[in-house]
Short mmCIF file of C-alpha atoms in Angstrom, two decimals:
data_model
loop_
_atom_site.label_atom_id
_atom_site.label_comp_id
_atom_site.label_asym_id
_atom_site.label_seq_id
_atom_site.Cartn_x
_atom_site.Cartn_y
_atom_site.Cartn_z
CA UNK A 1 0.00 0.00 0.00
CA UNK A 2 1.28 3.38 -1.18
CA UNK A 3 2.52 5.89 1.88
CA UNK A 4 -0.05 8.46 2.66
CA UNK A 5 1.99 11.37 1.90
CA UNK A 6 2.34 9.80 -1.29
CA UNK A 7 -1.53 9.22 -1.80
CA UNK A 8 -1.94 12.90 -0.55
CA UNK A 9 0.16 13.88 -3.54
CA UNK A 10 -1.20 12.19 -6.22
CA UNK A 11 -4.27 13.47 -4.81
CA UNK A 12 -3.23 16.78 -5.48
CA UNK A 13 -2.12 16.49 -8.95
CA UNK A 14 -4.89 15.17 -10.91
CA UNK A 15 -6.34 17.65 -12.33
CA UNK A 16 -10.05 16.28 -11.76
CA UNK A 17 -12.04 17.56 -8.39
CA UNK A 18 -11.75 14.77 -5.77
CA UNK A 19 -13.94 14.62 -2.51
CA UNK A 20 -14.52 11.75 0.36
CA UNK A 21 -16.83 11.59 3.02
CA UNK A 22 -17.30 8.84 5.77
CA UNK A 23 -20.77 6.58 6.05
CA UNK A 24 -22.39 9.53 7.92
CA UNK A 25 -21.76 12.01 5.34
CA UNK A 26 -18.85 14.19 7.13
CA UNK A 27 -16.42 15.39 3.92
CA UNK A 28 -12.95 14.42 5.27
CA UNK A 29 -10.75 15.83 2.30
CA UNK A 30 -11.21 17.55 -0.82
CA UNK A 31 -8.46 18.34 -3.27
CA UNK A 32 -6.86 21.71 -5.23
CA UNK A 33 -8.87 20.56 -8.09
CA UNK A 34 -11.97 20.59 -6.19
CA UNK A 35 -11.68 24.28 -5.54
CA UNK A 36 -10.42 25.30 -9.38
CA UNK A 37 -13.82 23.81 -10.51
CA UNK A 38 -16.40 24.89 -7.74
CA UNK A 39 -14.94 27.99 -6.43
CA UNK A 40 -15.42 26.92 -2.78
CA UNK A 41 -12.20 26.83 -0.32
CA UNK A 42 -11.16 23.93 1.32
CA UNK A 43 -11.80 25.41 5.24
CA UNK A 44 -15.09 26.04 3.50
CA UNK A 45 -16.16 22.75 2.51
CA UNK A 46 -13.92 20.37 5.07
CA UNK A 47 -16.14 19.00 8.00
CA UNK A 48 -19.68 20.03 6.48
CA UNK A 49 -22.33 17.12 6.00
CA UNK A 50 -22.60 16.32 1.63
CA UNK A 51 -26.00 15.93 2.81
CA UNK A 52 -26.69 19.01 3.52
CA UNK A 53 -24.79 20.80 1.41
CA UNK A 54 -25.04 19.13 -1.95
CA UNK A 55 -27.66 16.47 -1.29
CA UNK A 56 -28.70 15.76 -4.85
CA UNK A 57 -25.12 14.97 -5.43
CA UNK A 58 -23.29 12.02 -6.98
CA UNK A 59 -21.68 11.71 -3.18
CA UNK A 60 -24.74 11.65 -1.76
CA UNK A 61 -26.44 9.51 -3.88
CA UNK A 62 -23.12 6.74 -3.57
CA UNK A 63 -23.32 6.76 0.44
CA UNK A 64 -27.16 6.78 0.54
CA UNK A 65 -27.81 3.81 -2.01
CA UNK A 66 -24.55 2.33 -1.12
CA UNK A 67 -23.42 1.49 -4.65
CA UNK A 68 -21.74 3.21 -7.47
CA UNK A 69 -22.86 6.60 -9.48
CA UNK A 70 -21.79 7.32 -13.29
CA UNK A 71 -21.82 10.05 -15.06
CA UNK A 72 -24.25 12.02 -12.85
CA UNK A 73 -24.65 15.63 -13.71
CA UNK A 74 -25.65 17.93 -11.25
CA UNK A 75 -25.49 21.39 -9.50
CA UNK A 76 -22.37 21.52 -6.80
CA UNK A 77 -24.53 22.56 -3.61
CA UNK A 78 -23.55 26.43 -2.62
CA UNK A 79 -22.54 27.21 -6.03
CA UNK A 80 -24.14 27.94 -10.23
CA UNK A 81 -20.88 25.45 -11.31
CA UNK A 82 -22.59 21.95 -13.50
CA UNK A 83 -20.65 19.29 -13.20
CA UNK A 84 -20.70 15.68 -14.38
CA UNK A 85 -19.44 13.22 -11.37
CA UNK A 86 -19.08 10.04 -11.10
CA UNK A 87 -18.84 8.38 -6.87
CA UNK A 88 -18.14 4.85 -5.36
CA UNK A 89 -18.61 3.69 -1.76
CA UNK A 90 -14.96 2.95 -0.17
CA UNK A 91 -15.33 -0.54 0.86
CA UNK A 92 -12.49 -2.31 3.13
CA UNK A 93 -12.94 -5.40 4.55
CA UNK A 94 -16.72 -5.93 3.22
CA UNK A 95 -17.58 -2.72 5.68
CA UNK A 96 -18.35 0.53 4.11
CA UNK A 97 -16.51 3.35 5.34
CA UNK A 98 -17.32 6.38 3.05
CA UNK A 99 -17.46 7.22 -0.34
CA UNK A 100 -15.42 9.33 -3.17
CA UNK A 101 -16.55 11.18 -6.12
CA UNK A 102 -14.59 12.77 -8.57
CA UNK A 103 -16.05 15.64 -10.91
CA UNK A 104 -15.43 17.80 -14.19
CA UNK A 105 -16.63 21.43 -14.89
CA UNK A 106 -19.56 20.51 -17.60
CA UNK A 107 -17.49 22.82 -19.97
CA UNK A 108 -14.39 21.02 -20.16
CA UNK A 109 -16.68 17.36 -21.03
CA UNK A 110 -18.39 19.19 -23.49
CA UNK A 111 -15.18 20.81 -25.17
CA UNK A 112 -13.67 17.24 -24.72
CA UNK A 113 -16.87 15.79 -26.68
CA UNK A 114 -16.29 18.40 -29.29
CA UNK A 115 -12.80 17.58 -29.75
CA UNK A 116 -13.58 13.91 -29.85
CA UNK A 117 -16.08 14.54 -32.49
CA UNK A 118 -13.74 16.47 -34.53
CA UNK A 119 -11.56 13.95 -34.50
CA UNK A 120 -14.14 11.57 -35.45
CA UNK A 121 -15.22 13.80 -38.74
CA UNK A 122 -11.25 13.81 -39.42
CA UNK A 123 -11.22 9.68 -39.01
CA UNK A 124 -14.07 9.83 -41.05
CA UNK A 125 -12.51 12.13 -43.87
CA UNK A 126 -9.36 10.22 -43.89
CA UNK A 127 -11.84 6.90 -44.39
CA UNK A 128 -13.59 8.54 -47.03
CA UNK A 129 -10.16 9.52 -48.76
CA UNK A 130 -8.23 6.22 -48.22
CA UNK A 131 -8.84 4.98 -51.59
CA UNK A 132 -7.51 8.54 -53.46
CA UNK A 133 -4.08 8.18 -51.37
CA UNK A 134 -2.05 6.15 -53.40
CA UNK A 135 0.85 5.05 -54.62
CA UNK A 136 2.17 5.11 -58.40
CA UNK A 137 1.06 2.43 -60.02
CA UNK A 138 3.36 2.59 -62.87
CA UNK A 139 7.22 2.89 -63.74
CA UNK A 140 9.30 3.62 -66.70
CA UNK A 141 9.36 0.20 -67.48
CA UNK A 142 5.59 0.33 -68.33
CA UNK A 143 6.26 2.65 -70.83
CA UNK A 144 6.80 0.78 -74.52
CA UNK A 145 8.70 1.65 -77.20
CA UNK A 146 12.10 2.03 -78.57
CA UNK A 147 11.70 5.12 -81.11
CA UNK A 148 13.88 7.99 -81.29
CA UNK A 149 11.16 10.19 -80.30
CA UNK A 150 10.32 8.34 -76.91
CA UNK A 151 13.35 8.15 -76.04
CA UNK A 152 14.48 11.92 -76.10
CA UNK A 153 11.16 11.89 -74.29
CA UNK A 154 12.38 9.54 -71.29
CA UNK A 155 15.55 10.91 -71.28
CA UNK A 156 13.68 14.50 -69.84
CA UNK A 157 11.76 12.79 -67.89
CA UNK A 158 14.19 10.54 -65.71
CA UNK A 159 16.22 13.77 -65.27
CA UNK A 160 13.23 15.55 -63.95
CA UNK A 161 12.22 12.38 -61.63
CA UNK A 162 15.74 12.57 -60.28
CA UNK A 163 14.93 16.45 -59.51
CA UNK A 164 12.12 17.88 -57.26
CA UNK A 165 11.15 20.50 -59.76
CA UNK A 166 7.44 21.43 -61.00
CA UNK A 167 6.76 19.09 -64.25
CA UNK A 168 4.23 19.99 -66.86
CA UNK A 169 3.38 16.90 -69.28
CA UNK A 170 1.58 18.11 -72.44
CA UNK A 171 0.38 16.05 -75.16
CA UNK A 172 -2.80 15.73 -76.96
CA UNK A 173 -5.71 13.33 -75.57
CA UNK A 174 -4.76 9.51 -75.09
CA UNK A 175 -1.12 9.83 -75.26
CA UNK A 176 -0.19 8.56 -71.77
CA UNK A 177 0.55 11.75 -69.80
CA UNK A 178 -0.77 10.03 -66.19
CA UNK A 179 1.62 6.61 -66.94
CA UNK A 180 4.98 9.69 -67.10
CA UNK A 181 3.37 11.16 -64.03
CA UNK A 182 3.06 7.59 -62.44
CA UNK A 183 6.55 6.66 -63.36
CA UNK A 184 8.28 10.09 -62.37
CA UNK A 185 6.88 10.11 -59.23
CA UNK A 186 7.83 6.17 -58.96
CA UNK A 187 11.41 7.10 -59.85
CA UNK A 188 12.05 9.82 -57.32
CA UNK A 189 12.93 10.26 -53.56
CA UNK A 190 9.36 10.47 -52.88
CA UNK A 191 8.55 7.16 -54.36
CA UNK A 192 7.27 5.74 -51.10
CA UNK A 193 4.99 8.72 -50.50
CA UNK A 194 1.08 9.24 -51.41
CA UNK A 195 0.21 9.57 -55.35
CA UNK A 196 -2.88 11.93 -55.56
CA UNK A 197 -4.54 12.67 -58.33
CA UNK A 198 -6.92 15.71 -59.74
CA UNK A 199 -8.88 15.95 -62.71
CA UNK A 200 -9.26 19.02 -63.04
CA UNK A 201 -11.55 19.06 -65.68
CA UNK A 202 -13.97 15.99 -64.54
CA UNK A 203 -14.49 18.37 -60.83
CA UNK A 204 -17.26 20.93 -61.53
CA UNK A 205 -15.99 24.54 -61.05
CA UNK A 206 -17.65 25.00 -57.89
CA UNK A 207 -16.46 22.03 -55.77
CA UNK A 208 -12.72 22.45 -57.34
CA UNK A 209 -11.51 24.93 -54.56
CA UNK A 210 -12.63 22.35 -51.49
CA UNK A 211 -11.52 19.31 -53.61
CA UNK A 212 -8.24 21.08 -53.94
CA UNK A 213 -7.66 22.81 -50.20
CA UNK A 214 -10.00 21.29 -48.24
CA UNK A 215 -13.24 22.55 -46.57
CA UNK A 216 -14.30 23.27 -42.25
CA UNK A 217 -17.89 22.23 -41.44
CA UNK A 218 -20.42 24.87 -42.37
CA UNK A 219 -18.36 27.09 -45.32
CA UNK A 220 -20.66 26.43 -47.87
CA UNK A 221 -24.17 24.78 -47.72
CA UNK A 222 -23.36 21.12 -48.22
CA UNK A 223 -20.60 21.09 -45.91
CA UNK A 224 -21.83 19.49 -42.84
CA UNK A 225 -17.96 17.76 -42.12
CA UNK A 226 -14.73 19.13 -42.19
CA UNK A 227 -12.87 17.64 -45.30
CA UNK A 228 -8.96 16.95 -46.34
CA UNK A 229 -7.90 18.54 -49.72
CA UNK A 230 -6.14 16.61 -52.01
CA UNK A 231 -3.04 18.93 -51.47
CA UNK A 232 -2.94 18.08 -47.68
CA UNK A 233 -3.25 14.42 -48.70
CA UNK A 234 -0.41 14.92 -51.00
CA UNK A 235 1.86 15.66 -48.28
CA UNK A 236 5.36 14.38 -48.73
CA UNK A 237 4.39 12.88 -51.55
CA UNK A 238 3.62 14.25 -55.30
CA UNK A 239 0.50 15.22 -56.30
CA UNK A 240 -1.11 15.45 -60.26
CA UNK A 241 -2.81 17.84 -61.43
CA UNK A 242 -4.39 16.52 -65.09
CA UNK A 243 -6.40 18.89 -67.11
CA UNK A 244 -4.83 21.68 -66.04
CA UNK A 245 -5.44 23.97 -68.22
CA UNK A 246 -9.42 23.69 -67.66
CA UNK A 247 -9.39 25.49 -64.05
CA UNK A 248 -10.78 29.09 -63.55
CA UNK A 249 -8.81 31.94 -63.39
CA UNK A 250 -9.94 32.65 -60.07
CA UNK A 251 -8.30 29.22 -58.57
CA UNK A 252 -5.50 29.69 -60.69
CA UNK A 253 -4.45 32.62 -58.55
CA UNK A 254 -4.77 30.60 -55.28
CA UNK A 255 -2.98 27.67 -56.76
CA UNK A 256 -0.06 30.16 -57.85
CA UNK A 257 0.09 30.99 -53.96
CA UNK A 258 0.10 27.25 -53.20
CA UNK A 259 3.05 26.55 -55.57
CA UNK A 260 5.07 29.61 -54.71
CA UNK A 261 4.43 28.81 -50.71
CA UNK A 262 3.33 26.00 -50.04
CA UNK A 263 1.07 26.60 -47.47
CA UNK A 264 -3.13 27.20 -47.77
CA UNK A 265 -6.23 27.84 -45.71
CA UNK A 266 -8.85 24.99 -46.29
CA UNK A 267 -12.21 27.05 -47.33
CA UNK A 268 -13.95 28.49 -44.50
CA UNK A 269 -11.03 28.21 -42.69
CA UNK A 270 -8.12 30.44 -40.75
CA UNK A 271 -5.34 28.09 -40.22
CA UNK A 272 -2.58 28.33 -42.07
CA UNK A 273 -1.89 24.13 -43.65
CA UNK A 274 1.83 24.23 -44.90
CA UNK A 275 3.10 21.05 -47.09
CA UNK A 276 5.59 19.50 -48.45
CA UNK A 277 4.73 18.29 -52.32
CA UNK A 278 6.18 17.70 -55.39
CA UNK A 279 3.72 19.22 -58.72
CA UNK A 280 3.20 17.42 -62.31
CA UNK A 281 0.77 19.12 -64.35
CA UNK A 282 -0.52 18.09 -67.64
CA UNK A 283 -3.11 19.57 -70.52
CA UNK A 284 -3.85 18.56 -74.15
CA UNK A 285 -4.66 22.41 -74.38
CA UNK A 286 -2.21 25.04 -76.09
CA UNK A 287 -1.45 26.84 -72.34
CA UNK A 288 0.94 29.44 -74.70
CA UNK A 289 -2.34 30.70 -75.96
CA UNK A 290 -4.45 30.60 -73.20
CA UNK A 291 -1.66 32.99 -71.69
CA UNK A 292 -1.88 35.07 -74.99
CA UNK A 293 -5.81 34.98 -75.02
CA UNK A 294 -6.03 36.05 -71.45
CA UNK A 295 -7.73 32.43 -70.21
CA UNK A 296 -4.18 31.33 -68.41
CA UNK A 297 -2.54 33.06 -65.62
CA UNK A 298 1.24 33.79 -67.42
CA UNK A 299 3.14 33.86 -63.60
CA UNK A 300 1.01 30.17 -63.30
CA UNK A 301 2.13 28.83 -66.60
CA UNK A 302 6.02 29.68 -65.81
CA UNK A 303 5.70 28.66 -62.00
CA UNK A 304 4.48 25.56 -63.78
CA UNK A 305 6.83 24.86 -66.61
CA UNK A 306 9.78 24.58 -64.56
CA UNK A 307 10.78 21.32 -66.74
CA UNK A 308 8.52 20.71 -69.55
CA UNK A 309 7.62 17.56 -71.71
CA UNK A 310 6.02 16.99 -74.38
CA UNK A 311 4.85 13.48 -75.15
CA UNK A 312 4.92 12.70 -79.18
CA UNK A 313 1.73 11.80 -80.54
CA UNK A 314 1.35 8.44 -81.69
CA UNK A 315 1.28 8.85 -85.25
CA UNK A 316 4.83 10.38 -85.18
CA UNK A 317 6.12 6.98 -83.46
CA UNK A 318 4.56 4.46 -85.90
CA UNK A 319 7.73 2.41 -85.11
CA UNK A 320 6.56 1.72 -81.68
CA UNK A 321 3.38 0.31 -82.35
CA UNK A 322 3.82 -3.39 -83.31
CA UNK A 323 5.48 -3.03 -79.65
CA UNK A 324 3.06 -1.58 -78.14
CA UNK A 325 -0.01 -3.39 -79.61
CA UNK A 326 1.79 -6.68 -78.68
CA UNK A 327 1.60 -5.76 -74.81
CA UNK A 328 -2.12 -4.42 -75.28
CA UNK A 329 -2.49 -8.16 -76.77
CA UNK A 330 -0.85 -9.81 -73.64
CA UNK A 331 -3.13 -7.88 -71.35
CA UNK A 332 -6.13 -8.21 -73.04
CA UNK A 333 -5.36 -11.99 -73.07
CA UNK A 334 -5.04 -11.81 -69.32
CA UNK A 335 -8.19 -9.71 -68.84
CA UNK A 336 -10.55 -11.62 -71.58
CA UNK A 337 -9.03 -15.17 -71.30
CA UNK A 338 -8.04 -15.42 -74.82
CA UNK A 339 -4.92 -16.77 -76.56
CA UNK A 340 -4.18 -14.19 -79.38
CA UNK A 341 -0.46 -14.34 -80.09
CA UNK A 342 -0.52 -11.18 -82.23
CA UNK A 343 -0.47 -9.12 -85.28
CA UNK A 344 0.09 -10.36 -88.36
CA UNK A 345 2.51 -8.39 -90.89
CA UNK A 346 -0.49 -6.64 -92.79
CA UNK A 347 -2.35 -5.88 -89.69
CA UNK A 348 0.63 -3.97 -88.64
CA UNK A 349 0.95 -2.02 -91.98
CA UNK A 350 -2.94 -1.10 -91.45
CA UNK A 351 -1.92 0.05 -88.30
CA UNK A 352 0.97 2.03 -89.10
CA UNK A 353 -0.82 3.74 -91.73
CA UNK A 354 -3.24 4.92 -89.59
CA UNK A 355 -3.16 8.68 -88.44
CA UNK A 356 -4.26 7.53 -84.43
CA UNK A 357 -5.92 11.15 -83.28
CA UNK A 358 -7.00 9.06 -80.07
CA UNK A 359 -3.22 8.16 -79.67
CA UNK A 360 -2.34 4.92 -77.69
CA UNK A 361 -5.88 5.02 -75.98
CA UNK A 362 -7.73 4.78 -79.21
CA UNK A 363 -5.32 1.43 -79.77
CA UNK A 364 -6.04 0.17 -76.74
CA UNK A 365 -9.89 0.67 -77.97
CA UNK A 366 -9.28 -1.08 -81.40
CA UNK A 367 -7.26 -4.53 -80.18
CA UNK A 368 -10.16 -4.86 -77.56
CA UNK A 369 -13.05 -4.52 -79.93
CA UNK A 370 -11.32 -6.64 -82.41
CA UNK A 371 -10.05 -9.44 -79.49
CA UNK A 372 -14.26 -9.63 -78.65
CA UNK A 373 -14.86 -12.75 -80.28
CA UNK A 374 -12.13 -13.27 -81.79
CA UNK A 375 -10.99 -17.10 -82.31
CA UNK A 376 -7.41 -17.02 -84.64
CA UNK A 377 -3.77 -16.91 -83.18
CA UNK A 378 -3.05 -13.84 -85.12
CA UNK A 379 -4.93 -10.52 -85.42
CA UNK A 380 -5.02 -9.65 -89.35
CA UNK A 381 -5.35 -6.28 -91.19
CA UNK A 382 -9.27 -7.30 -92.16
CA UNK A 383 -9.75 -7.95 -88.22
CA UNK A 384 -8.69 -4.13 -87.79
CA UNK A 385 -9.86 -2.19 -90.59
CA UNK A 386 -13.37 -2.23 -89.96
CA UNK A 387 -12.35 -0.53 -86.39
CA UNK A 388 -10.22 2.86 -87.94
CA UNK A 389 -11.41 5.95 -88.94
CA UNK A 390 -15.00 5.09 -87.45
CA UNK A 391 -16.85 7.70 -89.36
CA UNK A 392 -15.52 6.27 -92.59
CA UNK A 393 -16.79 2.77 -91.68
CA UNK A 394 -19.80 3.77 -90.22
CA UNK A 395 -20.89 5.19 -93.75
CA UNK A 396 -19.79 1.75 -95.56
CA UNK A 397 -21.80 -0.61 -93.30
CA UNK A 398 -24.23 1.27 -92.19
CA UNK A 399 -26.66 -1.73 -93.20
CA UNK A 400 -25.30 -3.82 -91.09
CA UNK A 401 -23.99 -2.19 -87.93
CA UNK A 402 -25.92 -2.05 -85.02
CA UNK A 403 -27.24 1.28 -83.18
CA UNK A 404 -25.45 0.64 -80.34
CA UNK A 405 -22.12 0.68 -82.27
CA UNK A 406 -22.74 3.23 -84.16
CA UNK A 407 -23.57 5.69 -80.92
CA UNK A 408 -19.93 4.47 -79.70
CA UNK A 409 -18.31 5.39 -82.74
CA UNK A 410 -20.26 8.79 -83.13
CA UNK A 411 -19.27 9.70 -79.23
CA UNK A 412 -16.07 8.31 -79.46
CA UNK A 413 -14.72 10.54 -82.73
CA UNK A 414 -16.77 13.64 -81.01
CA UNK A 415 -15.00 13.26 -77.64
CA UNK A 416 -11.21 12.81 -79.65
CA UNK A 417 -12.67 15.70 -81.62
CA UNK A 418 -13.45 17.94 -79.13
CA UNK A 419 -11.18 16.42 -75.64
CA UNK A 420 -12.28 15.30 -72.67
CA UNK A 421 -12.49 18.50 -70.98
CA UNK A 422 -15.48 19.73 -69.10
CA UNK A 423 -15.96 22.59 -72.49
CA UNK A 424 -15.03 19.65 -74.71
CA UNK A 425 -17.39 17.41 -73.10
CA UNK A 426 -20.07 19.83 -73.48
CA UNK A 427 -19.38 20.98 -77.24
CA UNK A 428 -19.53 16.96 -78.15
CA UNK A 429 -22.83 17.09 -76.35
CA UNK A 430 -24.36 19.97 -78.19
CA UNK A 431 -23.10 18.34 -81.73
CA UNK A 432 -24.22 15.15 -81.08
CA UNK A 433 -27.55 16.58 -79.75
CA UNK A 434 -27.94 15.00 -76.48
CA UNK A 435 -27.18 16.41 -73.01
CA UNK A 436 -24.35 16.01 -70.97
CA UNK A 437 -25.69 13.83 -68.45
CA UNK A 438 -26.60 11.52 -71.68
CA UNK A 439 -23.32 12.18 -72.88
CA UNK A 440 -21.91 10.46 -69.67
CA UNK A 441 -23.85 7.21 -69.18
CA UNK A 442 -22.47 6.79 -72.89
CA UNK A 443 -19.24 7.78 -71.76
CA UNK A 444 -19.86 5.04 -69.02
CA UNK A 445 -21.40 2.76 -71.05
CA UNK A 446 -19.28 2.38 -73.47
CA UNK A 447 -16.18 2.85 -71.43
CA UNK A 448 -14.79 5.31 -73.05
#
């Protein structure tokens, strides 16, 4: 058994009110806590009866029903102070002797409920965001070809990986601007940090700001939580902005801030968030004449073209597509079960004489269709032909292809038309004559 003195100071230090009373109800000790919280003095308190002055309280109530009291809120007697208490009957040797309670201001259990439930809204956040914070999936080794123009390409590129700089990837539509990202980020020091990415362009206008910074509960209607932005999930880490090009000049001034800084407010909020992040930007858009036209901050566009790359179209790498088809082939094999061992010699000429405006995606698109159903070892130039320049074909078979296919083709050549941007999305909508939320559940359907 501990010394008294010892008890007496431990007693002392916790920084919760303690006070004991014997069977009768005489209160034989209360602690420096106890006055802190009610107000009352020791010499005034020491020696009174609990049941007279605080009767309805958790001491009371322990020594009169002779069992314990949780979480009892009440009224110290002599005082205005709420407190929530909690007592138990001192028991030694099966006799009861007293009783001890132990009590918090009401204040400080509501600010600690607060707290917890902030924390619990952050928990939940950080839940809700698990699946965004990720790592690259892909490497330079992922990336096939052997042309001269991919490799000047991947020459830049592992320099800038081996840097910390800003990167801005440009390229048109399909090209493979998020596998660079992927394997940049997978070739530098932060390798083993989060991969976040932002479409900028798929985010509508409004929500950008929170998606990017972060929200507190109650800055806009909608936000009943507080939320993590992508750039504090991003921390130590890299984080990609695609579509760049297709944000507001109004969040183009606060991401200037960000990139010059490094430090934000979420929205609706006064703390200062500082991070530590590596930047790789990409656009299909001209950004030299969005500067010129007025639609692209100019201090932006140079904050952001620290090390630039641009990623050759496909059509000026025909040498790397027998390559590159051939590990489409392997994957599809692995994805659709079938045993295609791949192109024959003229469907590689068809291929190469192609002009590809949906780039390496649109390839992707073509082996797919053509490996649906398809039962030979080797994919020949008739198996492909039907597949390019959709409009073309559409217009010779139009007796015989279905709706359905048709409506892919049409959306598909709109959307490589057009891009994938939100104003690209919309201008394939108004030319095809359909809205954009019809535009998107074909988008969907037709996994495009």
């Amino acid at each position: 058994m501990l010394p008294i003195d010892i008890l007496a100071g431990i007693l002392e230090a916790v920084p919760v009110a303690v006070e004991v009373a014997d069977n009768r109800g005489n209160i034989l000790y209360v602690n420096k806590a106890f006055t802190k919280v009610t107000g009352i003095p020791a010499e005034q308190r020491l020696h009174k009866n609990i049941f007279n002055v605080s009767p309805d309280g958790a001491l009371a109530l322990a020594l009169r029903k002779r069992k314990r009291v949780s979480g009892h809120r009440c009224i110290v007697g002599g005082t205005m102070v709420e407190v929530i208490s909690n007592a138990s009957p001192i028991t030694v040797d099966g006799k009861m002797l007293g009783a001890v309670v132990v009590f918090q201001h009401i204040t400080d259990i509501i600010n600690l409920l607060e707290e917890l439930r902030r924390s619990n809204n952050i928990i939940k956040n950080l839940s809700h965001k698990f699946g965004q914070v990720t790592r690259s999936k892909y490497s330079f080794s992922d990336i096939i070809g052997c042309s001269e123009e991919l490799n000047k390409v991947l020459t830049v590129a592992r320099n800038a990986a081996a840097s910390n700089s800003t990167v801005l990837l440009l390229g048109e539509s399909g090209t493979g601007k998020e596998l660079f990202a992927h394997a940049i980020h997978n070739a530098s020091a932060r390798k083993n940090g989060p991969f976040i990415k932002v479409n900028c362009a798929a985010v509508p206008e409004n929500l950008l700001e929170s998606e990017f910074f972060g929200h507190q509960k109650g800055a806009f209607t909608g936000a009943i939580n507080d939320k993590i932005g992508r750039f504090e999930l991003a921390n130590g880490g890299t984080i990609f902005l695609d579509e760049i090009g297709d944000i507001s000049l109004v969040l183009q001034a606060k991401l200037l801030r960000v990139l010059q800084e490094m430090e934000f407010e979420r929205v609706g909020g006064i703390e200062t968030i500082n991070v530590d992040m590596r930047v790789i930007a990409a656009t299909n858009r001209d950004l030299r004449q969005l500067v010129r036209t007025g639609r692209f901050r100019e201090d932006l566009f140079y904050r952001l073209n620290v090390i630039e790359i641009n990623i050759p179209p496909l059509r000026e790498r025909k040498d790397d597509i027998e390559m590159i088809a051939g590990s489409i082939i392997e994957k599809l094999n692995r994805k659709m079960g079938t045993q295609i061992k791949g192109l024959s010699a003229d469907a590689v000429e068809a291929l190469s004489g192609y002009h590809w405006p949906g780039n390496v995606r649109e390839l992707e698109n073509v082996l797919e269709r053509v490996s649906i159903g398809f039962n030979g070892s080797y994919i020949t130039a008739d198996a492909v032909k039907p597949h390019l320049n959709g409009f073309s074909s559409a217009a010779e078979s139009m007796e015989i292809m279905e709706i359905s296919k048709m409506e892919e083709i049409l959306i598909k050549r709109a959307l490589e038309k057009y891009g994938t941007s939100m104003k690209g999305k919309k201008k394939a909508a108004a030319v095809l004559n359909i809205s954009l939320a019809t535009l998107y559940n074909k988008i969907k359907k037709y996994n495009l």
